[in-house]
Short mmCIF file of C-alpha atoms and ligand atoms in Angstrom, two decimals:
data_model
loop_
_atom_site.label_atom_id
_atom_site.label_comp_id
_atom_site.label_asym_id
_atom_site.label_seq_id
_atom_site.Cartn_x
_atom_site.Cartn_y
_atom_site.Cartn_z
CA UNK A 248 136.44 -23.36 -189.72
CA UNK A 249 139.66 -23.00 -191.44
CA UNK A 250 143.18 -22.44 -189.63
CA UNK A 251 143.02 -18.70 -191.79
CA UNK A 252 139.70 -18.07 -190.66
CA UNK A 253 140.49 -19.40 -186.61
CA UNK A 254 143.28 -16.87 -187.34
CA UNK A 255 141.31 -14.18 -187.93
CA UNK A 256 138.75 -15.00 -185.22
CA UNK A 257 142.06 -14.85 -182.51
CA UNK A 258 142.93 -11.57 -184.29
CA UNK A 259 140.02 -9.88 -183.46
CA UNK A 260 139.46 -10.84 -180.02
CA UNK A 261 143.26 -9.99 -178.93
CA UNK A 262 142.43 -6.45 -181.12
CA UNK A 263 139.18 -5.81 -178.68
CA UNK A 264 140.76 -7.52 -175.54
CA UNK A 265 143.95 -5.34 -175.77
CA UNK A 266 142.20 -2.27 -176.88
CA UNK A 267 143.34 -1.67 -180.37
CA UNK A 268 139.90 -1.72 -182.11
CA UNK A 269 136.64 -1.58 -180.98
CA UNK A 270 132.75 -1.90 -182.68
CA UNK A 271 131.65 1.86 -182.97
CA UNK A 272 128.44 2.68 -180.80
CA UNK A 273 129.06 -0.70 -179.44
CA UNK A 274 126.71 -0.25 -176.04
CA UNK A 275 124.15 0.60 -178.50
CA UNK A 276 124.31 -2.86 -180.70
CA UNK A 277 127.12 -1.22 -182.80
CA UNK A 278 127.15 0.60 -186.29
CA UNK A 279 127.82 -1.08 -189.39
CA UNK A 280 130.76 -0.17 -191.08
CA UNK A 281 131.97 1.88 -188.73
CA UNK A 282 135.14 1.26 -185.79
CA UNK A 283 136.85 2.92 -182.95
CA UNK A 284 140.71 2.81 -181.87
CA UNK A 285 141.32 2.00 -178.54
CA UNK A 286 144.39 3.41 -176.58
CA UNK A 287 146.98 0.76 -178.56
CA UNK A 288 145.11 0.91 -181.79
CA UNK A 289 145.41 5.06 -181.73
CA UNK A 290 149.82 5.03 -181.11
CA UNK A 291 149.73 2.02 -184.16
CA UNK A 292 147.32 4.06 -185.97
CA UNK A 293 149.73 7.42 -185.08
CA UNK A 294 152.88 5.68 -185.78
CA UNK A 295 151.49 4.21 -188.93
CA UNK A 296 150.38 7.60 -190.41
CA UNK A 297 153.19 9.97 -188.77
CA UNK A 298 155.87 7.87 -190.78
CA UNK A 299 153.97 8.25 -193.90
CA UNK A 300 154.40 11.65 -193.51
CA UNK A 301 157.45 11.81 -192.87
CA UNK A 302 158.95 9.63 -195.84
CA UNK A 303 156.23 11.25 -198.14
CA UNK A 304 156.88 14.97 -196.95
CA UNK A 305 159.37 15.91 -194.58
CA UNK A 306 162.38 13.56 -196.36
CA UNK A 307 161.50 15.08 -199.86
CA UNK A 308 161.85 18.39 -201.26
CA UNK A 309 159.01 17.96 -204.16
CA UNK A 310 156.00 17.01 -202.14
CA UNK A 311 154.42 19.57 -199.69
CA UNK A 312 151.00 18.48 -197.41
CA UNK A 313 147.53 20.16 -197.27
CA UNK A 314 144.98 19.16 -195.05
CA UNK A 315 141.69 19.74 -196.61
CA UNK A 316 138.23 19.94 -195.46
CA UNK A 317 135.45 16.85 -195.26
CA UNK A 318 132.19 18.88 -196.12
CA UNK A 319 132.75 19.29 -199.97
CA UNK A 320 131.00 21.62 -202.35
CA UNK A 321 128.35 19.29 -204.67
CA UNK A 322 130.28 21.03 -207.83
CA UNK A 323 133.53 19.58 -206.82
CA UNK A 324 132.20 15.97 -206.69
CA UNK A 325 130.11 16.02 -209.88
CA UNK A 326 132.93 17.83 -211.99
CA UNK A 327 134.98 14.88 -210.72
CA UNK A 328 132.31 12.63 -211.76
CA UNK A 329 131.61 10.97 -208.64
CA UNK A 330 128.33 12.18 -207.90
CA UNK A 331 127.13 10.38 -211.88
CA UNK A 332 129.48 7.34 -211.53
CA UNK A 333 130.84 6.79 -208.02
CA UNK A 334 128.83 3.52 -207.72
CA UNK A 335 128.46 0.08 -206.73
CA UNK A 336 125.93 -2.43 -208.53
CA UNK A 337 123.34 -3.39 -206.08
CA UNK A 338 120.71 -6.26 -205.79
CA UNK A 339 117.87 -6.62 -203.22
CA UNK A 340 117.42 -10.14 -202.15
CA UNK A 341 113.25 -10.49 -202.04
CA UNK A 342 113.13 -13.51 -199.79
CA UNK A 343 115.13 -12.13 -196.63
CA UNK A 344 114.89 -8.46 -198.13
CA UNK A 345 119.09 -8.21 -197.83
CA UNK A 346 120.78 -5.61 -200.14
CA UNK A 347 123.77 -7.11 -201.89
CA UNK A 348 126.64 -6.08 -204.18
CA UNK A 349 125.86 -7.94 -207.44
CA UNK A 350 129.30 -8.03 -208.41
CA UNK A 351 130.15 -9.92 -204.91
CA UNK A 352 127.56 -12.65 -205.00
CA UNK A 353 128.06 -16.31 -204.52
CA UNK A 354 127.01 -18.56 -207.35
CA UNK A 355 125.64 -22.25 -207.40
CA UNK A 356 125.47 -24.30 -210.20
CA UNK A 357 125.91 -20.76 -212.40
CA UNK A 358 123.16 -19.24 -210.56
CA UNK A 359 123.56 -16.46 -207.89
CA UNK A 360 121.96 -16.78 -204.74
CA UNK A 361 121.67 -14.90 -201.68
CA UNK A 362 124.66 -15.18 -198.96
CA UNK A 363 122.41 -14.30 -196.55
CA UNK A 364 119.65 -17.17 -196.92
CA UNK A 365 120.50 -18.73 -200.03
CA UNK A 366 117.66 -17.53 -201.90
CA UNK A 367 117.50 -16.89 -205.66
CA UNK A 368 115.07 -14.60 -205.94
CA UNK A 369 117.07 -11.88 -206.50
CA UNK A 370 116.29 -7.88 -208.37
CA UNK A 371 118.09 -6.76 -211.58
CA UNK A 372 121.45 -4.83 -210.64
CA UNK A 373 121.12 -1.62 -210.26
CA UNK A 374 123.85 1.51 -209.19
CA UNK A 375 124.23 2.65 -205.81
CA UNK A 376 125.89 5.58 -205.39
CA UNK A 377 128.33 5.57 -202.68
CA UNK A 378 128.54 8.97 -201.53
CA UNK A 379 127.13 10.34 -198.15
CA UNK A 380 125.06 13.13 -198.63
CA UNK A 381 124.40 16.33 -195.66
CA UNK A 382 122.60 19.86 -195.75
CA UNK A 383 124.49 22.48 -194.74
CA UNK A 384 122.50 24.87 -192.49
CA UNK A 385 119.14 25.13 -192.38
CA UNK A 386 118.04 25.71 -195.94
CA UNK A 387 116.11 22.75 -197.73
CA UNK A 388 117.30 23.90 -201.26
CA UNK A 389 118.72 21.52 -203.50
CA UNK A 390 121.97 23.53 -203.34
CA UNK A 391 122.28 23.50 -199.97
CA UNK A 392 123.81 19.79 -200.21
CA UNK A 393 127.35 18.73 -199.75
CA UNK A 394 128.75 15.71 -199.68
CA UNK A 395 131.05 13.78 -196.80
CA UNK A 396 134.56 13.08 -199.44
CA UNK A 397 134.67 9.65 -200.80
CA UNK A 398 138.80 10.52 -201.04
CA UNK A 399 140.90 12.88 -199.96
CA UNK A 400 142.36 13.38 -203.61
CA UNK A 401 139.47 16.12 -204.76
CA UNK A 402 140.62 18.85 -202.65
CA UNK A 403 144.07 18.30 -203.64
CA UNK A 404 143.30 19.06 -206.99
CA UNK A 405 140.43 22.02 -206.21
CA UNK A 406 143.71 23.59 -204.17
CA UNK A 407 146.25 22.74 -206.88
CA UNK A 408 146.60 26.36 -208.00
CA UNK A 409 146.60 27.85 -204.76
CA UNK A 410 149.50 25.42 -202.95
CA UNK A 411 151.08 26.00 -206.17
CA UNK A 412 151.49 29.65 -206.11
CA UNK A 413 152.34 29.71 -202.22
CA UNK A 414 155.09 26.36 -202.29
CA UNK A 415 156.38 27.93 -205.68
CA UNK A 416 157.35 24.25 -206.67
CA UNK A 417 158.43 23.10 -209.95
CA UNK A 418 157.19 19.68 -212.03
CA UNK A 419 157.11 17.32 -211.37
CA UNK A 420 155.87 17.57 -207.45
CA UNK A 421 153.48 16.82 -204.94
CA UNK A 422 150.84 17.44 -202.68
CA UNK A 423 149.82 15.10 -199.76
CA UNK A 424 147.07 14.50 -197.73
CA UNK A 425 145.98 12.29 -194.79
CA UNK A 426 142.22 12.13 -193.81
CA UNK A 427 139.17 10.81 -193.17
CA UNK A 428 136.87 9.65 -196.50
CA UNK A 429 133.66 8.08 -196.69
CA UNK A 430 131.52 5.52 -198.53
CA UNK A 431 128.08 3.89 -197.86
CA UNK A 432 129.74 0.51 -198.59
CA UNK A 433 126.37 -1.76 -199.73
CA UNK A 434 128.33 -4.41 -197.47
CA UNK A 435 131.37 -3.44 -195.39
CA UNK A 436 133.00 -6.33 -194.07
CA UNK A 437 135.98 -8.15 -193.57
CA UNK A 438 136.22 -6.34 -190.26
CA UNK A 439 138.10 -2.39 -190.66
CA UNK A 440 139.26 -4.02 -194.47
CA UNK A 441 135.51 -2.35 -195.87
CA UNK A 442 134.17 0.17 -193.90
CA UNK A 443 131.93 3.78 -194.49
CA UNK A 444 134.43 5.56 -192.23
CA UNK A 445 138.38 4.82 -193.08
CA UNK A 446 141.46 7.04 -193.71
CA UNK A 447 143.34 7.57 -196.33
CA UNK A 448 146.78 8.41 -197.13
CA UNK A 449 147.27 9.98 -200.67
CA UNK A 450 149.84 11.86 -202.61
CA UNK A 451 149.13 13.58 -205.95
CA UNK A 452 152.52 13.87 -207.82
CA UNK A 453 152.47 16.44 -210.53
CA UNK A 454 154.47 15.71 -213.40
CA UNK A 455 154.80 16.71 -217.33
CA UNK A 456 152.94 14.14 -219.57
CA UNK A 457 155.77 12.58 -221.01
CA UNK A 458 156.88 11.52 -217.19
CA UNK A 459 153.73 9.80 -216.10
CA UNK A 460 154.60 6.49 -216.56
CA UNK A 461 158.35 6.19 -215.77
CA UNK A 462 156.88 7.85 -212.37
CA UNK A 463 154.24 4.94 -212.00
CA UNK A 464 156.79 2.49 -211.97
CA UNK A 465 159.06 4.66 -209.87
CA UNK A 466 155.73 5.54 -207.07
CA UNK A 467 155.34 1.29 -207.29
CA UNK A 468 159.02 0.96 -206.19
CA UNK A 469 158.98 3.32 -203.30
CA UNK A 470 155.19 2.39 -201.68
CA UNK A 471 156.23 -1.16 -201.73
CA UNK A 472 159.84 -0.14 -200.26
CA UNK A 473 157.20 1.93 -197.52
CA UNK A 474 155.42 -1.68 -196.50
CA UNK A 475 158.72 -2.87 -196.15
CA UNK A 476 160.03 -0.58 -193.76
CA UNK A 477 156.92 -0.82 -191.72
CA UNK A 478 157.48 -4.66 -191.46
CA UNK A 479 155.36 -6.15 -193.86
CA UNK A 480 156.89 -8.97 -194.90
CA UNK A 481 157.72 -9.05 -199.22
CA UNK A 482 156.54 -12.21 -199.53
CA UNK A 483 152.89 -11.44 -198.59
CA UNK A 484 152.91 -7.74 -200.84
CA UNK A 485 151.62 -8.47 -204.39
CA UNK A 486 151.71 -6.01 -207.70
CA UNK A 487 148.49 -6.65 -209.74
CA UNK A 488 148.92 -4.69 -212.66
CA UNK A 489 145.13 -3.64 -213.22
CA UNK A 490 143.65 -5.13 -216.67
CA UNK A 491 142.99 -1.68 -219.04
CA UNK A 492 139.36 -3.07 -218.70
CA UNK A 493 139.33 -2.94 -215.00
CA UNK A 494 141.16 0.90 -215.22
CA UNK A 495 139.32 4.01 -215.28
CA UNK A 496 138.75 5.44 -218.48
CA UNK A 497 141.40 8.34 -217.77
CA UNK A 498 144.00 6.10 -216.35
CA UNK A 499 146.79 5.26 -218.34
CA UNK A 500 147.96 2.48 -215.93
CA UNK A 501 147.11 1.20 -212.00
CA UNK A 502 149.03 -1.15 -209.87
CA UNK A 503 147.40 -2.23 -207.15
CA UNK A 504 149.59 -3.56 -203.73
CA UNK A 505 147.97 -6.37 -202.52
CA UNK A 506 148.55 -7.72 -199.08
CA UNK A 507 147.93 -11.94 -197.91
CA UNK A 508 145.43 -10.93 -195.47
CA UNK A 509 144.16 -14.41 -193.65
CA UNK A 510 140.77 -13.56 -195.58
CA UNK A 511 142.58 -13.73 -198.84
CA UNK A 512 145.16 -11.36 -201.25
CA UNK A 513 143.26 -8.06 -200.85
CA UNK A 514 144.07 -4.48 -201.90
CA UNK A 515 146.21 -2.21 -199.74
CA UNK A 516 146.87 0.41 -202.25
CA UNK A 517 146.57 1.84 -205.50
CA UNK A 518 149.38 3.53 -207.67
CA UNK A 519 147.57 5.31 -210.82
CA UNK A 520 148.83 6.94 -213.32
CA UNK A 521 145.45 9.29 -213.74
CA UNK A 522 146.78 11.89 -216.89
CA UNK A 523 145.33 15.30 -216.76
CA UNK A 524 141.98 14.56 -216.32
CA UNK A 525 141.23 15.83 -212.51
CA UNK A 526 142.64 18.92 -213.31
CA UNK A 527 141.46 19.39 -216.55
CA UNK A 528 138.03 18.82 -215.43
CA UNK A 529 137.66 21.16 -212.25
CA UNK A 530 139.36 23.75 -214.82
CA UNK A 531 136.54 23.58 -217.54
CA UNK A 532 133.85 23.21 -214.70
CA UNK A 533 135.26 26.13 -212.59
CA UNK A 534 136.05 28.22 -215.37
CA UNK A 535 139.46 28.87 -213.15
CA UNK A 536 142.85 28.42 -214.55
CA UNK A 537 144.26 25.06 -212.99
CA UNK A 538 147.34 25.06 -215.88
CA UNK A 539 151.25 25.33 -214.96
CA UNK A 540 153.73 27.91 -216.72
CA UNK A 541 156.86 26.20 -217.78
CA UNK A 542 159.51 29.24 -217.47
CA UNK A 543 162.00 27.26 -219.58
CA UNK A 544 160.29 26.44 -222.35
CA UNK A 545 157.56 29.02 -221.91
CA UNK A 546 155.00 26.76 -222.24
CA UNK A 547 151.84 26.64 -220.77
CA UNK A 548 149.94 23.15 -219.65
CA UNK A 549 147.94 20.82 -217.75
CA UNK A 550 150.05 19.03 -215.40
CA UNK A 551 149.17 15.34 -215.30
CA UNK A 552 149.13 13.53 -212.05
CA UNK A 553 150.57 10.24 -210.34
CA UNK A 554 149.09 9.06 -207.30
CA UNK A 555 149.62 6.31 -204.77
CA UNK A 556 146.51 6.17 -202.58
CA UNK A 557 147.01 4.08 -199.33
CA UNK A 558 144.08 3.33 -196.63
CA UNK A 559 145.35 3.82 -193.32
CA UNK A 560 142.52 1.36 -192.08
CA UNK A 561 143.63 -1.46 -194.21
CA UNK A 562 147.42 -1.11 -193.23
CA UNK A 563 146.86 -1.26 -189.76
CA UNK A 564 145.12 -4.07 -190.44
CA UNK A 565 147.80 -5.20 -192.35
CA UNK A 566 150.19 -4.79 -190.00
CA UNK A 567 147.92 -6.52 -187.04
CA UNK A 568 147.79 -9.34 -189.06
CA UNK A 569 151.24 -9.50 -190.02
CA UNK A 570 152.40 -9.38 -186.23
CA UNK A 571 150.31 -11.85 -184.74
CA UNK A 572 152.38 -14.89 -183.85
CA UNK A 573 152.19 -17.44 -180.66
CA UNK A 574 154.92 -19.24 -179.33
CA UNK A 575 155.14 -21.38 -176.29
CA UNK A 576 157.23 -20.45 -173.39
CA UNK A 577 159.35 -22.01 -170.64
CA UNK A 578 159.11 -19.97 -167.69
CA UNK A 579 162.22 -20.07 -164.37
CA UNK A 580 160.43 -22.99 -163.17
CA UNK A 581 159.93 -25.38 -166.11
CA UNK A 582 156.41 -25.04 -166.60
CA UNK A 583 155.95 -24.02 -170.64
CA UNK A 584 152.83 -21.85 -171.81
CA UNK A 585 151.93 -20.48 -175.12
CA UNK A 586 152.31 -16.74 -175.28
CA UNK A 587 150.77 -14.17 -177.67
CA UNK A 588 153.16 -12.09 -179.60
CA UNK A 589 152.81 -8.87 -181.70
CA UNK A 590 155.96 -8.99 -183.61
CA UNK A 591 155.63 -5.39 -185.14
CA UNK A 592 158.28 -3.46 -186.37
CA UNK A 593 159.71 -1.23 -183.38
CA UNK A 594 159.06 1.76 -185.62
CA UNK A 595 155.00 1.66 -185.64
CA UNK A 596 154.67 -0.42 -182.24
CA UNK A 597 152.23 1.20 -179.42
CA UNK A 598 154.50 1.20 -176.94
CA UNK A 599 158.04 0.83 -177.52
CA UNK A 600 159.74 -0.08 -174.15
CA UNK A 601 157.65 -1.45 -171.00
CA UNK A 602 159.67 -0.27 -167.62
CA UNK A 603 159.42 -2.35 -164.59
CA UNK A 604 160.45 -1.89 -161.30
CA UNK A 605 161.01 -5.51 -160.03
CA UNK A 606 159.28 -5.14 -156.61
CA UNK A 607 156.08 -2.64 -156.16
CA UNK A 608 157.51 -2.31 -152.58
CA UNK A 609 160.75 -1.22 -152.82
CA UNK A 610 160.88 2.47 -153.03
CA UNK A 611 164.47 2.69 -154.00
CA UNK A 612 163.58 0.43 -157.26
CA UNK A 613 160.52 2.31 -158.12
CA UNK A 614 162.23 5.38 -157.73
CA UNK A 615 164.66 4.47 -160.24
CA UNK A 616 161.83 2.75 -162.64
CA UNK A 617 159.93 6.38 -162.78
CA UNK A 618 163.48 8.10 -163.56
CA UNK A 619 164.28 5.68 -166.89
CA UNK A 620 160.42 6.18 -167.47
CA UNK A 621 160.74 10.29 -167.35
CA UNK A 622 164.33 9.59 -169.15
CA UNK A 623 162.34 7.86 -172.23
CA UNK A 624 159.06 9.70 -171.95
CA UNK A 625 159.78 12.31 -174.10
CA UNK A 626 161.38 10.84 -176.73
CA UNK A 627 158.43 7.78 -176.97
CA UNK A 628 155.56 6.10 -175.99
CA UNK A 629 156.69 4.04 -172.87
CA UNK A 630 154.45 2.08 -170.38
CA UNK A 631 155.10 1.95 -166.64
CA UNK A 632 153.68 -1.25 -165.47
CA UNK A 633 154.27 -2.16 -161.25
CA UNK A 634 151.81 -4.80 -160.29
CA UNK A 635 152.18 -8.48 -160.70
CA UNK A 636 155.25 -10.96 -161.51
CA UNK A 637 157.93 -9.46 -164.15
CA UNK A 638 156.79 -12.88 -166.31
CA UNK A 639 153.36 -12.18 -166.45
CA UNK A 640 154.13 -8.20 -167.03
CA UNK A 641 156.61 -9.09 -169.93
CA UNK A 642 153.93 -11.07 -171.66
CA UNK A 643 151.34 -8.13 -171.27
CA UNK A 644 153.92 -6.09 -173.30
CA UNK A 645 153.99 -9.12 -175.40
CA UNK A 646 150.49 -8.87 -176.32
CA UNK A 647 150.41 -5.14 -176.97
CA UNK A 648 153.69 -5.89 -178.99
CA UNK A 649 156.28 -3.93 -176.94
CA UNK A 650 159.62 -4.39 -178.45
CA UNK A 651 161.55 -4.14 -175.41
CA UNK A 652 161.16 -4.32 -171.74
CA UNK A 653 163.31 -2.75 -169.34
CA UNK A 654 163.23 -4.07 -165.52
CA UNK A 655 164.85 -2.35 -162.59
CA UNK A 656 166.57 -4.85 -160.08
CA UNK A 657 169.31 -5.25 -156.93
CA UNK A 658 172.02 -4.46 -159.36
CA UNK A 659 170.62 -1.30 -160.91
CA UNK A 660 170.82 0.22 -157.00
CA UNK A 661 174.02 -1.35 -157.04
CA UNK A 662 173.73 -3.43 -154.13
CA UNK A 663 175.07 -7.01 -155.98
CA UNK A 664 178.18 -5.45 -157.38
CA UNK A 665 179.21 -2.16 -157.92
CA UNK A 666 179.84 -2.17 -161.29
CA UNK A 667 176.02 -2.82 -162.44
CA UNK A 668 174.67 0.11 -160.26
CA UNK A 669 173.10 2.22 -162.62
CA UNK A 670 172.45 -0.93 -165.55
CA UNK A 671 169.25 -2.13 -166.46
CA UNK A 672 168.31 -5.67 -167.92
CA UNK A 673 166.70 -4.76 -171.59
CA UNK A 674 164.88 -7.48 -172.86
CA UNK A 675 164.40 -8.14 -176.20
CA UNK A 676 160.58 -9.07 -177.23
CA UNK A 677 161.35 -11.57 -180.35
CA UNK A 678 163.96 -13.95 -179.04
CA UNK A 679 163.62 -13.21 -175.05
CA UNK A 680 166.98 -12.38 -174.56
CA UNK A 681 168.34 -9.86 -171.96
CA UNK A 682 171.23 -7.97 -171.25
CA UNK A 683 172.71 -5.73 -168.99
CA UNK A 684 172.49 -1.71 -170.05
CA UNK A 685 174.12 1.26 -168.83
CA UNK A 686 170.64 3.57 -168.26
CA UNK A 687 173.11 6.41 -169.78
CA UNK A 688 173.07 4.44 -172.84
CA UNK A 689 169.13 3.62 -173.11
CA UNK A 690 167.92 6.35 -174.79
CA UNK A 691 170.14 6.38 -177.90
CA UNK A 692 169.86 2.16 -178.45
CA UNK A 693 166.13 2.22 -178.45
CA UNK A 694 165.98 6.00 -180.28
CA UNK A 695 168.17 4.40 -183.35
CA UNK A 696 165.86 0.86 -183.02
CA UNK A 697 162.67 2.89 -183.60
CA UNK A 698 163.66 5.64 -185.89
N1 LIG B 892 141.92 8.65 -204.84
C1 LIG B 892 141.92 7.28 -205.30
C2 LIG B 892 141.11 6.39 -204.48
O1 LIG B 892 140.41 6.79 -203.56
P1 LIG B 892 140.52 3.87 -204.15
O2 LIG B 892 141.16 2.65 -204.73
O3 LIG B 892 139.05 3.98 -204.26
O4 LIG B 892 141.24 5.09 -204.84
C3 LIG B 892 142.28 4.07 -202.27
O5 LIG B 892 140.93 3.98 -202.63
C4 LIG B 892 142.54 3.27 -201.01
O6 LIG B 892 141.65 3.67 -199.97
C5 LIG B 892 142.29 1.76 -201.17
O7 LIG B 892 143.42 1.10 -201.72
C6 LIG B 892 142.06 1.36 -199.73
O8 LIG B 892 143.28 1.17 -199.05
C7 LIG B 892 141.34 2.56 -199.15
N2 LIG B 892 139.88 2.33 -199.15
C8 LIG B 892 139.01 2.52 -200.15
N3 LIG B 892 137.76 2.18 -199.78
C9 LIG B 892 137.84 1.76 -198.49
C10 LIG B 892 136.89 1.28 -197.53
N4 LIG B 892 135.60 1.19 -197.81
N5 LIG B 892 137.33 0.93 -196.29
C11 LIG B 892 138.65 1.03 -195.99
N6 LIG B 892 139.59 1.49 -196.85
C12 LIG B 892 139.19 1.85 -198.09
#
């Protein structure tokens, strides 16, 4: 096994063992392709997505959200084109009956065999569309069908007149969406990289043709600058600028971000430059205006569109990977021991401060602890944690990636010296160090840490 892939395998079983991800339906042998968030997984998840929304909405004046429905209408998806071309190639292996992506399979000597079992006895390639179908009600008519969204970026464009007309915006702007999609992946894998159930995070930013691609460049510069406020390190982001024979046939030009997962450089995002064509084509299948009045120049137009596209799975995974770090440790009596540590950015971390009374059976001490606790609570997501030694509970917090841990002692009652009464030791996750804190001072260091 290789150090990447030992990497991976300690990344997983911290991920179940801590609670941030677990195998959906798991008492029932699991379902493919599909995942649950545990209690830490949910705040990452939360943080992850709550920031996005707040750099891609609520700090701009020319994007508004929507929040569109799953179940869409059969006419929306095939005027898109997905329900003709939204495919995958597929191959059926004949000796151990697998069903492959052909594009995916290994070759040997130039000849490509089953992953499964090796075999070569493999079909012709044929498409696989990826969208889940359902019926809606009880009727068994053709046209009672709708589909589960294979991206959140449809209804965005059904509703384009509508948010329009209510947000009374001007070009170029945008509409954002976070929310569930879903695709019957022939072979999800790479744990939540490729699943049937994900999240996505997508803005459509309107724009007159003649902006499109100054704004691709412009939509590259601020996603990446996103990854880098969320703590992804520059050095493992990568731009591929997508080959025109790789691009959509409407796309004038894709980036996509890639990330160094330890499974290999693999696609966090992707920044198109799509022209008119959404719009143009729910307007011709609709038969309902989806155009935009220019009052200066009185002109009248298809607006084309700009859109980064960001899966929410993928970045937390992203951002799991990017934390995970051991280190070895010299506890107050000499003896050393390797510690796991979550270094993620205090922003999207779980939990951000750990509060410990030093002894469970001093009332005065956990008195105070649940006071800096109810201090914090509002304001974050802290964790009040009583029972064992303060080494073992720091490197719990550790593990879950707690940036800071504050522990009530002697001094905070004020019984060492009368100046500390009312201090805290804060202790810093990364480098270990503490230092005394007024607890009137707690809330605005770790507020301006996170924001
Ligand atoms: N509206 C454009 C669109 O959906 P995409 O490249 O197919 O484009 C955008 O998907 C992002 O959604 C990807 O970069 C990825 O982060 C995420 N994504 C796509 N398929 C996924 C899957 N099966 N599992 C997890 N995330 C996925």
């Amino acid at each position: 096994m290789t150090a990447d892939q030992q990497r991976m395998e300690k990344i997983v079983s911290l991920c179940k063992r801590r609670g941030f991800i677990f195998q959906a339906s798991e008492i029932y042998g699991g379902l493919n392709g599909a995942w649950d968030y545990g209690p830490l997984g949910v705040e990452l998840k939360r943080n992850l997505k709550d920031y996005w929304w707040r750099v891609m909405v609520r700090e701009r004046d020319d994007v508004v959200g929507m929040d569109g429905a799953i179940l869409t209408h059969r006419a929306v998806l095939k005027a898109s084109g997905h329900e003709d071309t939204f495919s995958d190639p597929m191959v059926d292996c004949r000796t151990c009956k697998a069903r492959l992506r052909a594009d995916q399979l290994p070759e040997k000597s130039g000849v490509k065999q089953c992953p499964n079992c090796g075999g070569k006895d493999l079909t012709e390639a044929r498409p696989f569309n990826l969208m889940f179908s359902t019926q809606l009600g009880a009727s068994a008519e053709p046209d009672a069908i709708a589909y589960l969204r294979p991206e959140t970026a449809q209804s965005i464009f059904v509703q384009f007149k509508n948010v329009l007309d209510v947000s009374r915006k001007k070009l170029p702007f945008g509409i954002a969406q976070i929310g569930k999609a879903f695709r019957n992946e022939i072979n999800p894998r790479n744990y939540i990289f490729r699943s049937r159930e994900f999240e996505q995070m997508e803005l459509e930013y309107f724009c007159r043709p003649e902006q499109g691609m100054e704004l691709l460049d412009y939509w590259l510069a601020e996603r990446l600058r996103f990854y880098e406020n969320i703590g992804l390190a520059r050095k493992n982001l990568h731009v591929l600028t997508v080959p025109d024979a790789d691009r959509a046939f409407y796309s004038k030009g894709t980036y996509d971000i890639e990330y160094d997962f330890p499974f290999g450089r693999q696609e966090l995002e992707g920044v198109a430059y799509r022209t008119d064509y959404d719009l143009t084509q729910h307007q011709n299948t609709s038969g309902k205006p989806l155009d935009y009045f220019d009052e200066e120049t009185k002109q009248r137009f298809v607006p084309h569109v700009v859109e980064p596209s960001a899966g929410v799975d993928r970045t937390v995974l992203a951002l799991i990977c990017e934390a995970y770090d051991e280190d070895t440790v010299t506890d107050d009596k000499g003896k050393s021991e390797t510690r796991i540590v979550m270094r993620f950015h205090p922003r999207i971390a779980p939990i951000k401060a750990g509060v410990f009374p030093l002894l469970k059976n001093q009332p005065a001490l956990v008195e105070k602890a649940r006071d800096v606790q109810a201090l914090l609570r509002p304001h974050m997501n802290v964790f009040y944690d009583e029972t064992g030694a303060i080494g073992r509970r720091y490197r719990r917090q550790d593990e879950a990636g707690t940036p800071f841990g504050i522990t009530i002692d002697f001094e905070t009652l004020g019984e060492r010296a009368p100046e500390l009464r009312d201090t805290v030791t804060l202790r810093d996750r990364d480098n270990m160090k503490q230092e005394r804190v007024r607890i009137v001072d707690l809330l605005e260091r770790l507020a301006n840490a996170i924001a």
